[in-house]
Structures are given as structure tokens and as C-alpha cells.
Amino acid sequence: MHVPFCDSKCRYCDFNSWELKDSTILVTVVDALIKEAYERANGLQPQTVFIGGGTPSLLPPDLLEKLLNGLHEATGFRESSLETTLEANPESFCYKTAQAALGGGVTRASIGVQSLRSEVLRAYDRAHTPNGARDSFLFARKAGFQRINLDLIYSFPGQSLLEWFEDLAEVISWKPEHLSCYELAFEPGTPLSQAKETGNFPDKNPDAALRLFDETRTLCESSGYSAYEVSNFAKAGEECIHNLAGWRSLDCVGIGAGAVSWQAGIRRKNPANPDDWLESVLTCNTTAQIERPNPKTRLFDCFLMGLRLCDEGVSVSRALRQTGLNPKEVWSKELQEFFSENLLIEVGDCIRTTRKGLRLLDSILARLLPEESRGRSRPEKV
Ligand code: SF4
């Protein structure tokens, strides 16, 4: 479920998020989210729920309660969901919001910390301070959250290993259950990319970024967080069940502006602009894009997502069930090359990366990318 508004737009962000100019629209957005949940997920009994954005914690506590009550009445998630996550940002995640979320059935908070350095947060145009991030973690714990993820970004240009480790060590000392550590990406069209292209923001050093990637894994693993995905680290049993489903290419129903659904091989994308999405829901006039990717593209997507799971990789039998194609037949030559180059290995039913292959994941995927898929939009990020 996507809440598409943020306090302000971060300079690196290419998510479907829009600056909230008038908070009265949130009432209409919540009504429309509930209406869409009734229409598209009635009685679904979902195994997981992820309320993301944007910044869902922008919803005032009473509206968040209304949304969660409506979602439960439509889907029954409070009885069925193994994990219900709310994304939150420090500038809007207060103790009352945390309480409303917990009371409404949310079981996991995911907080966007990104950095504990004022100059970095300012360079990103983040709407909070380092102390705001520290407070939001405390609010979540005090309210009673037992499962908390913290999002961080490393590889700020010029960032030394020591500076990054100071941030990372501090958040580890808070004892969250889960950490997501992303390398800063210059996504096309973002203000940060434009600033870089015009010489107004420095580029990253790729060798330094690779070292930070390696050392991040080492520090997280030595602190008791298993590196179960390229950018995600969890205490035992604290992996994000919802995102695991995404990396395994399982079906989901997406609700809200720009939300993507996958059901029985059909991809559906809601209108990205909140006004367009609101109009389509409130007038019952669907303008979603519907696409049925061909089996080879779907198989590639299974590898694109599944190879991110470091210890698990892609289940060959599941990929066959999902696409009708056996990757060992479709890519017999390529896979043999990857095995002999020690980039991929086969363990039981699964094909996964080696440590070497994980660092070269982009080039592995580039060699598997079907001709007809070049230039097509990527599957949504998880
Ligand atoms: S808070 Fe998150 S979704 Fe919103 S603009 Fe910043 S990075 Fe994007």
C-alpha cells in the first residue's frame, strides 16, 4: 500500500513520492486507499502487508487508525498477516503515531535514518536531523515495537570508511532487528544526478564504494546481522518476510498511486500521479497499465530479484512454475560459464551468487538480459 506524499523531496529520490503541499488531501487519500482495498483485495487475508511510500508516517494518528481499520475490514489482515510494516521518517514519526500504528495492527516499523551527519542530511535535502532520527527510534521502542528496521545510505562522495562506520556502529548500538544499507545511487533525472552532471555535486569513487560495500557486510555480520540480501541485514529470524516474497517474485496486490501488482503473470501498475490515481479510484474508471511480460522476460525478472538473496538465490523449480521455462535449459551456456568463472553456484534446487559473483551482480544480469527486454522499465524496487 503506497502513500505517495513526503514532507519534501529528497535530492536522490526517484520513488513515486510527491511533496505534500496541502495536508487536507490526506483525508481523501485514505478514503481512496480503503475503497481500492475493498475493490481489489476484498477478503484477501494477506500473508504480509507493507505500507510504504512516500512517507506513511505523515498520516496523523487518527487518519492512520482509520486507514488500518478500513484495511482490516476489507482484507482481514490483522488475523492473516505474519508481518505488517509501516515506513516512517523521523520528521513525522512521533510517539502517538507509533502507538496508533501498533494499535492498528502494524508489527514492524521501518525508519528512514539515512545518515547521522547533519551535513549529509542537508546535502540530500532530508527533512530531519540526526537527533530526530535518534528520537524516532526511541519513540518506536517506547511505544512497543519489537521489530524495527533502519534504512541507511552509504558512499556519500568523499565519505571515509571511518565516518561511515561511526554512523553504522551507532545504529547497531541501538540494537534494531534489521538494517538496510544502500549505496547512494545517482538515479536518472533526480536533482542529485543533475547536480553531478553539471559539476555541482561530486561523483563517487567506485573503488571506495566497493570497499564500503565489503566492509559494511563484514561489520554487520560480526555484529550478529546476517547479510541475507545485497543491501539487507537481519538478526536471526528477523528477515523482512514481505520483501522476501518480492525477491522470490511471489504474487502481490499493490494499492495506491503508482502501486504495482503481480497476479498470475500479469503486471498491473496504478497511475503514478496522485491526482490521476484518486480520480481513477473515486470515479471507478480504471486507468492502470496492464502488461503480461513474455516468459523469458519474467524468467529474467526472477533472476534479477532472486540473485539478490545471497544465501538462497533463485529456486529453479519455482522459476519453472512461475514462468513455464527452465533456466538451466534457457541459459545452459551462460550458466555453465558463470559456474566455471566462480560467479554462480548451484546448491540443491537453487542457483545463487558466490561472494565474487555478488560483487559483479550487475554484469551477470547484463549477460542474461533478453534482447527484447533492453530499454524496458525495471521491475519495482524492493
Ligand atoms: S522521504 Fe523517502 S520517499 Fe520521500 S522523498 Fe525522501 S527518499 Fe523519497
mmCIF file of C-alpha atoms and ligand atoms in Angstrom:
data_model
loop_
_atom_site.group_PDB
_atom_site.id
_atom_site.type_symbol
_atom_site.label_atom_id
_atom_site.label_comp_id
_atom_site.label_asym_id
_atom_site.label_seq_id
_atom_site.Cartn_x
_atom_site.Cartn_y
_atom_site.Cartn_z
ATOM 1 C CA MET A 1 0.000 0.000 0.000
ATOM 2 C CA HIS A 2 1.531 3.217 -1.195
ATOM 3 C CA VAL A 3 1.125 6.620 0.480
ATOM 4 C CA PRO A 4 2.705 8.889 -2.132
ATOM 5 C CA PHE A 5 3.477 12.059 -0.163
ATOM 6 C CA CYS A 6 6.557 13.296 1.681
ATOM 7 C CA ASP A 7 7.345 16.349 3.724
ATOM 8 C CA SER A 8 9.791 17.383 0.988
ATOM 9 C CA LYS A 9 11.517 15.621 -1.879
ATOM 10 C CA CYS A 10 14.989 14.240 -1.157
ATOM 11 C CA ARG A 11 17.510 15.091 -3.861
ATOM 12 C CA TYR A 12 18.493 11.487 -4.625
ATOM 13 C CA CYS A 13 14.965 10.060 -4.676
ATOM 14 C CA ASP A 14 13.338 8.565 -7.769
ATOM 15 C CA PHE A 15 10.476 6.890 -5.924
ATOM 16 C CA ASN A 16 6.898 7.838 -6.686
ATOM 17 C CA SER A 17 6.760 10.473 -3.970
ATOM 18 C CA TRP A 18 5.365 13.972 -4.091
ATOM 19 C CA GLU A 19 5.839 16.922 -1.792
ATOM 20 C CA LEU A 20 2.782 17.350 0.431
ATOM 21 C CA LYS A 21 1.570 20.888 -0.205
ATOM 22 C CA ASP A 22 -1.860 20.659 1.425
ATOM 23 C CA SER A 23 -2.371 18.079 4.169
ATOM 24 C CA THR A 24 -6.179 18.105 3.743
ATOM 25 C CA ILE A 25 -5.692 15.809 0.718
ATOM 26 C CA LEU A 26 -4.659 13.026 3.116
ATOM 27 C CA VAL A 27 -8.295 12.521 4.171
ATOM 28 C CA THR A 28 -9.291 11.858 0.551
ATOM 29 C CA VAL A 29 -6.229 9.653 0.010
ATOM 30 C CA VAL A 30 -7.120 7.451 2.991
ATOM 31 C CA ASP A 31 -10.719 7.106 1.786
ATOM 32 C CA ALA A 32 -9.475 6.145 -1.683
ATOM 33 C CA LEU A 33 -6.939 3.629 -0.304
ATOM 34 C CA ILE A 34 -9.711 1.931 1.659
ATOM 35 C CA LYS A 35 -12.028 1.984 -1.354
ATOM 36 C CA GLU A 36 -9.348 0.422 -3.556
ATOM 37 C CA ALA A 37 -8.637 -2.195 -0.868
ATOM 38 C CA TYR A 38 -12.313 -3.198 -0.912
ATOM 39 C CA GLU A 39 -12.341 -3.346 -4.691
ATOM 40 C CA ARG A 40 -9.086 -5.201 -5.268
ATOM 41 C CA ALA A 41 -8.229 -7.044 -2.049
ATOM 42 C CA ASN A 42 -11.624 -7.827 -0.517
ATOM 43 C CA GLY A 43 -11.245 -10.787 1.862
ATOM 44 C CA LEU A 44 -7.677 -11.361 0.605
ATOM 45 C CA GLN A 45 -6.292 -12.415 4.003
ATOM 46 C CA PRO A 46 -2.780 -11.252 3.021
ATOM 47 C CA GLN A 47 0.253 -13.036 4.446
ATOM 48 C CA THR A 48 2.129 -9.748 4.697
ATOM 49 C CA VAL A 49 1.275 -6.059 4.451
ATOM 50 C CA PHE A 50 3.725 -3.283 3.651
ATOM 51 C CA ILE A 51 2.556 0.325 3.950
ATOM 52 C CA GLY A 52 5.244 2.304 2.196
ATOM 53 C CA GLY A 53 5.779 5.448 0.258
ATOM 54 C CA GLY A 54 6.390 8.227 0.224
ATOM 55 C CA THR A 55 6.063 8.712 3.919
ATOM 56 C CA PRO A 56 3.091 6.910 5.505
ATOM 57 C CA SER A 57 4.010 8.328 8.923
ATOM 58 C CA LEU A 58 2.830 11.705 7.554
ATOM 59 C CA LEU A 59 -0.688 10.495 8.295
ATOM 60 C CA PRO A 60 -1.910 11.979 11.576
ATOM 61 C CA PRO A 61 -2.638 9.259 14.178
ATOM 62 C CA ASP A 62 -6.427 9.397 13.715
ATOM 63 C CA LEU A 63 -6.130 9.004 9.940
ATOM 64 C CA LEU A 64 -3.624 6.174 10.322
ATOM 65 C CA GLU A 65 -6.098 4.408 12.637
ATOM 66 C CA LYS A 66 -8.872 4.936 10.086
ATOM 67 C CA LEU A 67 -6.678 3.514 7.308
ATOM 68 C CA LEU A 68 -5.707 0.442 9.332
ATOM 69 C CA ASN A 69 -9.289 -0.184 10.434
ATOM 70 C CA GLY A 70 -10.524 0.122 6.844
ATOM 71 C CA LEU A 71 -7.741 -2.113 5.556
ATOM 72 C CA HIS A 72 -8.605 -4.755 8.128
ATOM 73 C CA GLU A 73 -12.318 -4.621 7.350
ATOM 74 C CA ALA A 74 -11.535 -5.018 3.645
ATOM 75 C CA THR A 75 -8.826 -7.694 3.839
ATOM 76 C CA GLY A 76 -8.818 -9.271 7.314
ATOM 77 C CA PHE A 77 -5.073 -8.608 7.591
ATOM 78 C CA ARG A 78 -4.987 -8.479 11.401
ATOM 79 C CA GLU A 79 -5.768 -12.186 11.523
ATOM 80 C CA SER A 80 -3.776 -13.296 8.494
ATOM 81 C CA SER A 81 -0.664 -11.134 8.246
ATOM 82 C CA LEU A 82 2.614 -12.557 9.536
ATOM 83 C CA GLU A 83 4.197 -9.126 9.275
ATOM 84 C CA THR A 84 2.746 -5.663 8.782
ATOM 85 C CA THR A 85 5.299 -2.926 8.164
ATOM 86 C CA LEU A 86 4.879 0.840 8.269
ATOM 87 C CA GLU A 87 7.535 3.029 6.687
ATOM 88 C CA ALA A 88 8.273 6.123 8.719
ATOM 89 C CA ASN A 89 10.517 9.139 8.523
ATOM 90 C CA PRO A 90 11.871 10.882 11.603
ATOM 91 C CA GLU A 91 10.264 14.282 10.933
ATOM 92 C CA SER A 92 6.765 12.795 11.243
ATOM 93 C CA PHE A 93 7.169 9.675 13.367
ATOM 94 C CA CYS A 94 6.152 10.756 16.847
ATOM 95 C CA TYR A 95 5.212 8.612 19.828
ATOM 96 C CA LYS A 96 1.474 8.974 19.117
ATOM 97 C CA THR A 97 1.911 7.840 15.515
ATOM 98 C CA ALA A 98 3.889 4.828 16.717
ATOM 99 C CA GLN A 99 1.125 3.987 19.209
ATOM 100 C CA ALA A 100 -1.599 4.374 16.558
ATOM 101 C CA ALA A 101 0.331 2.095 14.209
ATOM 102 C CA LEU A 102 0.825 -0.616 16.823
ATOM 103 C CA GLY A 103 -2.775 -0.364 17.997
ATOM 104 C CA GLY A 104 -3.987 -0.721 14.410
ATOM 105 C CA GLY A 105 -2.094 -3.933 13.713
ATOM 106 C CA VAL A 106 1.321 -2.762 12.470
ATOM 107 C CA THR A 107 4.033 -5.105 13.780
ATOM 108 C CA ARG A 108 7.176 -3.686 12.191
ATOM 109 C CA ALA A 109 8.488 -0.138 11.776
ATOM 110 C CA SER A 110 10.943 0.801 9.052
ATOM 111 C CA ILE A 111 12.566 4.161 9.741
ATOM 112 C CA GLY A 112 14.483 6.239 7.200
ATOM 113 C CA VAL A 113 17.578 7.340 9.092
ATOM 114 C CA GLN A 114 19.916 7.505 6.049
ATOM 115 C CA SER A 115 22.729 9.310 7.900
ATOM 116 C CA LEU A 116 23.618 10.629 11.336
ATOM 117 C CA ARG A 117 25.582 13.567 9.908
ATOM 118 C CA SER A 118 23.881 16.951 9.579
ATOM 119 C CA GLU A 119 25.912 17.963 6.532
ATOM 120 C CA VAL A 120 24.966 14.766 4.684
ATOM 121 C CA LEU A 121 21.261 15.049 5.555
ATOM 122 C CA ARG A 122 21.344 18.663 4.371
ATOM 123 C CA ALA A 123 23.076 17.707 1.113
ATOM 124 C CA TYR A 124 20.276 15.199 0.490
ATOM 125 C CA ASP A 125 17.556 17.736 1.466
ATOM 126 C CA ARG A 126 16.323 15.314 4.105
ATOM 127 C CA ALA A 127 13.631 16.857 6.311
ATOM 128 C CA HIS A 128 15.097 15.695 9.644
ATOM 129 C CA THR A 129 18.180 15.988 11.811
ATOM 130 C CA PRO A 130 20.416 13.280 13.302
ATOM 131 C CA ASN A 131 18.735 13.773 16.681
ATOM 132 C CA GLY A 132 15.325 13.451 15.030
ATOM 133 C CA ALA A 133 16.402 10.030 13.774
ATOM 134 C CA ARG A 134 17.635 9.029 17.238
ATOM 135 C CA ASP A 135 14.323 10.157 18.791
ATOM 136 C CA SER A 136 12.190 8.301 16.256
ATOM 137 C CA PHE A 137 13.917 5.032 17.096
ATOM 138 C CA LEU A 138 13.287 5.661 20.801
ATOM 139 C CA PHE A 139 9.612 6.503 20.140
ATOM 140 C CA ALA A 140 9.182 3.250 18.253
ATOM 141 C CA ARG A 141 10.757 1.186 21.025
ATOM 142 C CA LYS A 142 8.938 3.031 23.815
ATOM 143 C CA ALA A 143 5.613 2.545 22.053
ATOM 144 C CA GLY A 144 6.352 -1.190 21.951
ATOM 145 C CA PHE A 145 7.723 -2.036 18.511
ATOM 146 C CA GLN A 146 9.708 -5.264 18.758
ATOM 147 C CA ARG A 147 10.688 -5.302 15.104
ATOM 148 C CA ILE A 148 12.423 -2.208 13.733
ATOM 149 C CA ASN A 149 14.339 -1.704 10.514
ATOM 150 C CA LEU A 150 16.617 1.274 9.925
ATOM 151 C CA ASP A 151 17.420 2.482 6.398
ATOM 152 C CA LEU A 152 20.866 3.950 5.827
ATOM 153 C CA ILE A 153 22.732 5.259 2.775
ATOM 154 C CA TYR A 154 26.497 4.962 2.431
ATOM 155 C CA SER A 155 29.001 6.158 -0.136
ATOM 156 C CA PHE A 156 28.318 9.869 0.158
ATOM 157 C CA PRO A 157 31.070 11.357 -2.058
ATOM 158 C CA GLY A 158 34.264 11.674 -0.063
ATOM 159 C CA GLN A 159 32.886 9.678 2.853
ATOM 160 C CA SER A 160 35.669 7.836 4.620
ATOM 161 C CA LEU A 161 35.282 4.333 5.966
ATOM 162 C CA LEU A 162 35.701 5.723 9.464
ATOM 163 C CA GLU A 163 32.865 8.257 9.042
ATOM 164 C CA TRP A 164 30.512 5.596 7.690
ATOM 165 C CA PHE A 165 31.475 3.162 10.436
ATOM 166 C CA GLU A 166 30.725 5.765 13.106
ATOM 167 C CA ASP A 167 27.150 6.029 11.795
ATOM 168 C CA LEU A 168 26.772 2.304 11.351
ATOM 169 C CA ALA A 169 28.250 1.463 14.754
ATOM 170 C CA GLU A 170 25.924 3.935 16.452
ATOM 171 C CA VAL A 171 22.768 2.499 14.903
ATOM 172 C CA ILE A 172 23.977 -1.032 15.685
ATOM 173 C CA SER A 173 24.353 0.072 19.310
ATOM 174 C CA TRP A 174 20.604 0.889 19.330
ATOM 175 C CA LYS A 175 20.001 -2.842 18.652
ATOM 176 C CA PRO A 176 17.482 -2.707 15.791
ATOM 177 C CA GLU A 177 16.343 -6.078 14.470
ATOM 178 C CA HIS A 178 17.086 -5.220 10.840
ATOM 179 C CA LEU A 179 19.285 -2.877 8.819
ATOM 180 C CA SER A 180 19.025 -1.816 5.184
ATOM 181 C CA CYS A 181 22.265 -0.234 3.952
ATOM 182 C CA TYR A 182 22.038 1.134 0.421
ATOM 183 C CA GLU A 183 24.813 2.558 -1.670
ATOM 184 C CA LEU A 184 23.997 6.089 -2.828
ATOM 185 C CA ALA A 185 22.667 5.868 -6.377
ATOM 186 C CA PHE A 186 22.534 8.698 -8.878
ATOM 187 C CA GLU A 187 19.199 7.837 -10.440
ATOM 188 C CA PRO A 188 18.497 9.474 -13.806
ATOM 189 C CA GLY A 189 16.575 12.731 -13.599
ATOM 190 C CA THR A 190 16.967 13.332 -9.873
ATOM 191 C CA PRO A 191 18.274 16.715 -8.678
ATOM 192 C CA LEU A 192 21.369 14.995 -7.303
ATOM 193 C CA SER A 193 22.175 13.446 -10.693
ATOM 194 C CA GLN A 194 21.615 16.756 -12.428
ATOM 195 C CA ALA A 195 23.908 18.477 -9.917
ATOM 196 C CA LYS A 196 26.572 15.833 -10.548
ATOM 197 C CA GLU A 197 26.264 16.195 -14.313
ATOM 198 C CA THR A 198 26.686 19.971 -14.109
ATOM 199 C CA GLY A 199 29.673 19.678 -11.799
ATOM 200 C CA ASN A 200 27.800 20.914 -8.733
ATOM 201 C CA PHE A 201 27.975 17.674 -6.793
ATOM 202 C CA PRO A 202 30.968 15.335 -6.663
ATOM 203 C CA ASP A 203 30.858 11.840 -8.089
ATOM 204 C CA LYS A 204 31.542 8.731 -6.030
ATOM 205 C CA ASN A 205 34.788 6.850 -6.208
ATOM 206 C CA PRO A 206 33.790 3.337 -7.409
ATOM 207 C CA ASP A 207 36.725 1.627 -5.657
ATOM 208 C CA ALA A 208 35.881 3.362 -2.380
ATOM 209 C CA ALA A 209 32.200 2.395 -2.835
ATOM 210 C CA LEU A 210 33.149 -1.262 -3.343
ATOM 211 C CA ARG A 211 35.294 -1.197 -0.221
ATOM 212 C CA LEU A 212 32.400 0.311 1.768
ATOM 213 C CA PHE A 213 30.107 -2.434 0.415
ATOM 214 C CA ASP A 214 32.518 -5.166 1.560
ATOM 215 C CA GLU A 215 33.262 -3.600 4.934
ATOM 216 C CA THR A 216 29.555 -2.958 5.623
ATOM 217 C CA ARG A 217 28.883 -6.666 5.253
ATOM 218 C CA THR A 218 31.809 -7.525 7.489
ATOM 219 C CA LEU A 219 30.759 -5.151 10.273
ATOM 220 C CA CYS A 220 27.084 -6.157 10.110
ATOM 221 C CA GLU A 221 27.904 -9.873 10.134
ATOM 222 C CA SER A 222 30.349 -9.528 13.007
ATOM 223 C CA SER A 223 27.614 -7.657 14.911
ATOM 224 C CA GLY A 224 25.115 -10.502 14.557
ATOM 225 C CA TYR A 225 23.236 -9.376 11.425
ATOM 226 C CA SER A 226 23.240 -11.912 8.624
ATOM 227 C CA ALA A 227 23.713 -10.469 5.139
ATOM 228 C CA TYR A 228 20.718 -12.188 3.595
ATOM 229 C CA GLU A 229 20.307 -9.799 0.668
ATOM 230 C CA VAL A 230 22.624 -7.417 -1.205
ATOM 231 C CA SER A 231 21.626 -4.450 0.980
ATOM 232 C CA ASN A 232 19.758 -6.072 3.863
ATOM 233 C CA PHE A 233 20.934 -7.457 7.179
ATOM 234 C CA ALA A 234 18.902 -9.147 9.873
ATOM 235 C CA LYS A 235 19.184 -10.692 13.299
ATOM 236 C CA ALA A 236 18.213 -14.379 13.265
ATOM 237 C CA GLY A 237 14.582 -14.755 12.211
ATOM 238 C CA GLU A 238 14.153 -11.013 11.551
ATOM 239 C CA GLU A 239 14.367 -11.031 7.760
ATOM 240 C CA CYS A 240 11.635 -8.942 6.119
ATOM 241 C CA ILE A 241 9.034 -11.531 5.088
ATOM 242 C CA HIS A 242 7.294 -9.121 2.736
ATOM 243 C CA ASN A 243 10.447 -8.220 0.834
ATOM 244 C CA LEU A 244 11.496 -11.880 0.712
ATOM 245 C CA ALA A 245 8.236 -12.506 -1.146
ATOM 246 C CA GLY A 246 9.184 -9.762 -3.608
ATOM 247 C CA TRP A 247 12.656 -11.172 -4.182
ATOM 248 C CA ARG A 248 11.039 -14.574 -4.748
ATOM 249 C CA SER A 249 8.706 -12.964 -7.321
ATOM 250 C CA LEU A 250 5.548 -14.070 -5.488
ATOM 251 C CA ASP A 251 2.179 -12.511 -6.240
ATOM 252 C CA CYS A 252 1.073 -9.310 -4.535
ATOM 253 C CA VAL A 253 -1.668 -6.709 -4.751
ATOM 254 C CA GLY A 254 -0.490 -3.086 -4.897
ATOM 255 C CA ILE A 255 -2.836 -0.358 -3.737
ATOM 256 C CA GLY A 256 -2.320 3.393 -4.083
ATOM 257 C CA ALA A 257 -0.738 5.791 -6.563
ATOM 258 C CA GLY A 258 1.859 4.051 -8.717
ATOM 259 C CA ALA A 259 1.472 0.760 -6.831
ATOM 260 C CA VAL A 260 2.358 -2.365 -8.779
ATOM 261 C CA SER A 261 0.534 -5.697 -8.553
ATOM 262 C CA TRP A 262 1.667 -9.097 -9.767
ATOM 263 C CA GLN A 263 -1.015 -11.737 -10.116
ATOM 264 C CA ALA A 264 -0.877 -14.882 -12.269
ATOM 265 C CA GLY A 265 1.840 -13.465 -14.539
ATOM 266 C CA ILE A 266 0.044 -10.166 -15.090
ATOM 267 C CA ARG A 267 1.653 -6.922 -14.013
ATOM 268 C CA ARG A 268 -0.620 -4.025 -13.198
ATOM 269 C CA LYS A 269 0.583 -0.518 -12.431
ATOM 270 C CA ASN A 270 -1.697 2.134 -10.996
ATOM 271 C CA PRO A 271 -1.440 5.720 -12.273
ATOM 272 C CA ALA A 272 1.606 7.297 -10.637
ATOM 273 C CA ASN A 273 0.285 10.829 -10.257
ATOM 274 C CA PRO A 274 -1.796 11.011 -7.036
ATOM 275 C CA ASP A 275 -4.486 13.157 -8.711
ATOM 276 C CA ASP A 276 -4.839 10.679 -11.581
ATOM 277 C CA TRP A 277 -4.937 7.735 -9.193
ATOM 278 C CA LEU A 278 -7.525 9.473 -6.972
ATOM 279 C CA GLU A 279 -9.710 10.208 -9.948
ATOM 280 C CA SER A 280 -9.476 6.644 -11.231
ATOM 281 C CA VAL A 281 -10.438 5.174 -7.828
ATOM 282 C CA LEU A 282 -13.116 7.676 -6.912
ATOM 283 C CA THR A 283 -14.805 7.546 -10.349
ATOM 284 C CA CYS A 284 -14.311 3.760 -10.716
ATOM 285 C CA ASN A 285 -12.643 4.445 -14.051
ATOM 286 C CA THR A 286 -9.545 2.245 -14.085
ATOM 287 C CA THR A 287 -6.568 3.678 -15.913
ATOM 288 C CA ALA A 288 -3.999 1.168 -14.650
ATOM 289 C CA GLN A 289 -1.399 -0.150 -17.098
ATOM 290 C CA ILE A 290 -1.778 -3.875 -17.608
ATOM 291 C CA GLU A 291 1.086 -5.904 -19.044
ATOM 292 C CA ARG A 292 1.760 -9.612 -19.484
ATOM 293 C CA PRO A 293 5.540 -9.916 -19.847
ATOM 294 C CA ASN A 294 6.687 -12.795 -22.021
ATOM 295 C CA PRO A 295 8.040 -15.881 -20.213
ATOM 296 C CA LYS A 296 11.692 -15.082 -20.904
ATOM 297 C CA THR A 297 11.359 -11.573 -19.521
ATOM 298 C CA ARG A 298 9.575 -12.992 -16.482
ATOM 299 C CA LEU A 299 12.393 -15.521 -16.046
ATOM 300 C CA PHE A 300 14.940 -12.721 -16.209
ATOM 301 C CA ASP A 301 12.968 -10.841 -13.539
ATOM 302 C CA CYS A 302 13.115 -13.953 -11.317
ATOM 303 C CA PHE A 303 16.921 -13.819 -11.592
ATOM 304 C CA LEU A 304 17.088 -10.050 -11.273
ATOM 305 C CA MET A 305 15.263 -10.247 -7.956
ATOM 306 C CA GLY A 306 16.300 -13.695 -6.706
ATOM 307 C CA LEU A 307 20.068 -13.409 -7.161
ATOM 308 C CA ARG A 308 19.950 -10.573 -4.631
ATOM 309 C CA LEU A 309 19.268 -13.196 -1.960
ATOM 310 C CA CYS A 310 22.853 -14.055 -1.074
ATOM 311 C CA ASP A 311 22.391 -17.453 0.576
ATOM 312 C CA GLU A 312 19.223 -18.523 -1.191
ATOM 313 C CA GLY A 313 19.380 -17.343 -4.786
ATOM 314 C CA VAL A 314 16.768 -18.448 -7.327
ATOM 315 C CA SER A 315 14.795 -21.649 -6.916
ATOM 316 C CA VAL A 316 14.870 -23.390 -10.305
ATOM 317 C CA SER A 317 11.622 -25.275 -9.647
ATOM 318 C CA ARG A 318 9.820 -22.099 -8.554
ATOM 319 C CA ALA A 319 11.086 -20.171 -11.596
ATOM 320 C CA LEU A 320 9.818 -23.015 -13.793
ATOM 321 C CA ARG A 321 6.411 -22.893 -12.085
ATOM 322 C CA GLN A 322 6.217 -19.114 -12.394
ATOM 323 C CA THR A 323 7.350 -18.790 -15.999
ATOM 324 C CA GLY A 324 6.999 -22.205 -17.653
ATOM 325 C CA LEU A 325 10.716 -22.052 -18.520
ATOM 326 C CA ASN A 326 13.617 -23.967 -17.026
ATOM 327 C CA PRO A 327 16.510 -21.514 -16.565
ATOM 328 C CA LYS A 328 19.016 -24.383 -16.870
ATOM 329 C CA GLU A 329 17.737 -25.021 -20.404
ATOM 330 C CA VAL A 330 17.182 -21.400 -21.440
ATOM 331 C CA TRP A 331 20.609 -20.260 -20.205
ATOM 332 C CA SER A 332 22.556 -23.537 -20.263
ATOM 333 C CA LYS A 333 25.621 -21.961 -21.912
ATOM 334 C CA GLU A 334 25.612 -18.779 -19.798
ATOM 335 C CA LEU A 335 25.091 -20.643 -16.533
ATOM 336 C CA GLN A 336 27.952 -23.051 -17.304
ATOM 337 C CA GLU A 337 30.194 -20.046 -17.896
ATOM 338 C CA PHE A 338 29.100 -18.437 -14.631
ATOM 339 C CA PHE A 339 29.713 -21.696 -12.745
ATOM 340 C CA SER A 340 33.175 -22.107 -14.235
ATOM 341 C CA GLU A 341 34.033 -18.438 -13.530
ATOM 342 C CA ASN A 342 33.002 -18.988 -9.900
ATOM 343 C CA LEU A 343 30.328 -16.271 -10.147
ATOM 344 C CA LEU A 344 27.319 -18.533 -9.545
ATOM 345 C CA ILE A 345 26.924 -21.892 -7.838
ATOM 346 C CA GLU A 346 24.157 -24.462 -7.738
ATOM 347 C CA VAL A 347 23.053 -25.639 -4.319
ATOM 348 C CA GLY A 348 20.241 -28.193 -4.402
ATOM 349 C CA ASP A 349 17.330 -26.623 -6.282
ATOM 350 C CA CYS A 350 18.819 -23.113 -6.165
ATOM 351 C CA ILE A 351 21.264 -21.071 -8.217
ATOM 352 C CA ARG A 352 22.949 -18.340 -6.238
ATOM 353 C CA THR A 353 25.885 -15.974 -6.373
ATOM 354 C CA THR A 354 29.290 -16.673 -4.898
ATOM 355 C CA ARG A 355 30.905 -13.916 -2.872
ATOM 356 C CA LYS A 356 32.752 -12.910 -6.040
ATOM 357 C CA GLY A 357 29.536 -13.049 -8.093
ATOM 358 C CA LEU A 358 27.673 -10.855 -5.623
ATOM 359 C CA ARG A 359 30.143 -8.037 -6.268
ATOM 360 C CA LEU A 360 29.645 -8.494 -10.025
ATOM 361 C CA LEU A 361 25.881 -8.965 -9.973
ATOM 362 C CA ASP A 362 25.177 -6.183 -12.471
ATOM 363 C CA SER A 363 27.458 -7.710 -15.085
ATOM 364 C CA ILE A 364 25.949 -11.185 -14.546
ATOM 365 C CA LEU A 365 22.474 -9.759 -15.127
ATOM 366 C CA ALA A 366 23.611 -7.799 -18.169
ATOM 367 C CA ARG A 367 24.703 -11.101 -19.766
ATOM 368 C CA LEU A 368 21.292 -12.673 -19.068
ATOM 369 C CA LEU A 369 19.138 -9.737 -20.155
ATOM 370 C CA PRO A 370 16.911 -10.822 -23.075
ATOM 371 C CA GLU A 371 17.306 -8.714 -26.218
ATOM 372 C CA GLU A 372 13.626 -7.776 -26.202
ATOM 373 C CA SER A 373 13.837 -6.503 -22.613
ATOM 374 C CA ARG A 374 16.626 -3.977 -23.209
ATOM 375 C CA GLY A 375 15.346 -0.494 -22.519
ATOM 376 C CA ARG A 376 12.187 -1.662 -20.786
ATOM 377 C CA SER A 377 11.420 -0.238 -17.349
ATOM 378 C CA ARG A 378 12.801 -2.211 -14.437
ATOM 379 C CA PRO A 379 10.571 -4.122 -12.042
ATOM 380 C CA GLU A 380 9.778 -2.073 -8.961
ATOM 381 C CA LYS A 381 12.467 -1.814 -6.366
ATOM 382 C CA VAL A 382 12.160 -3.791 -3.206
HETATM 383 S S1 SF4 B 1 11.429 10.517 2.285
HETATM 384 FE FE1 SF4 B 1 11.861 8.670 1.054
HETATM 385 S S2 SF4 B 1 10.231 8.559 -0.483
HETATM 386 FE FE2 SF4 B 1 10.205 10.628 0.409
HETATM 387 S S3 SF4 B 1 11.416 11.881 -0.988
HETATM 388 FE FE3 SF4 B 1 12.797 11.175 0.653
HETATM 389 S S4 SF4 B 1 13.669 9.231 -0.123
HETATM 390 FE FE4 SF4 B 1 11.905 9.723 -1.404
#
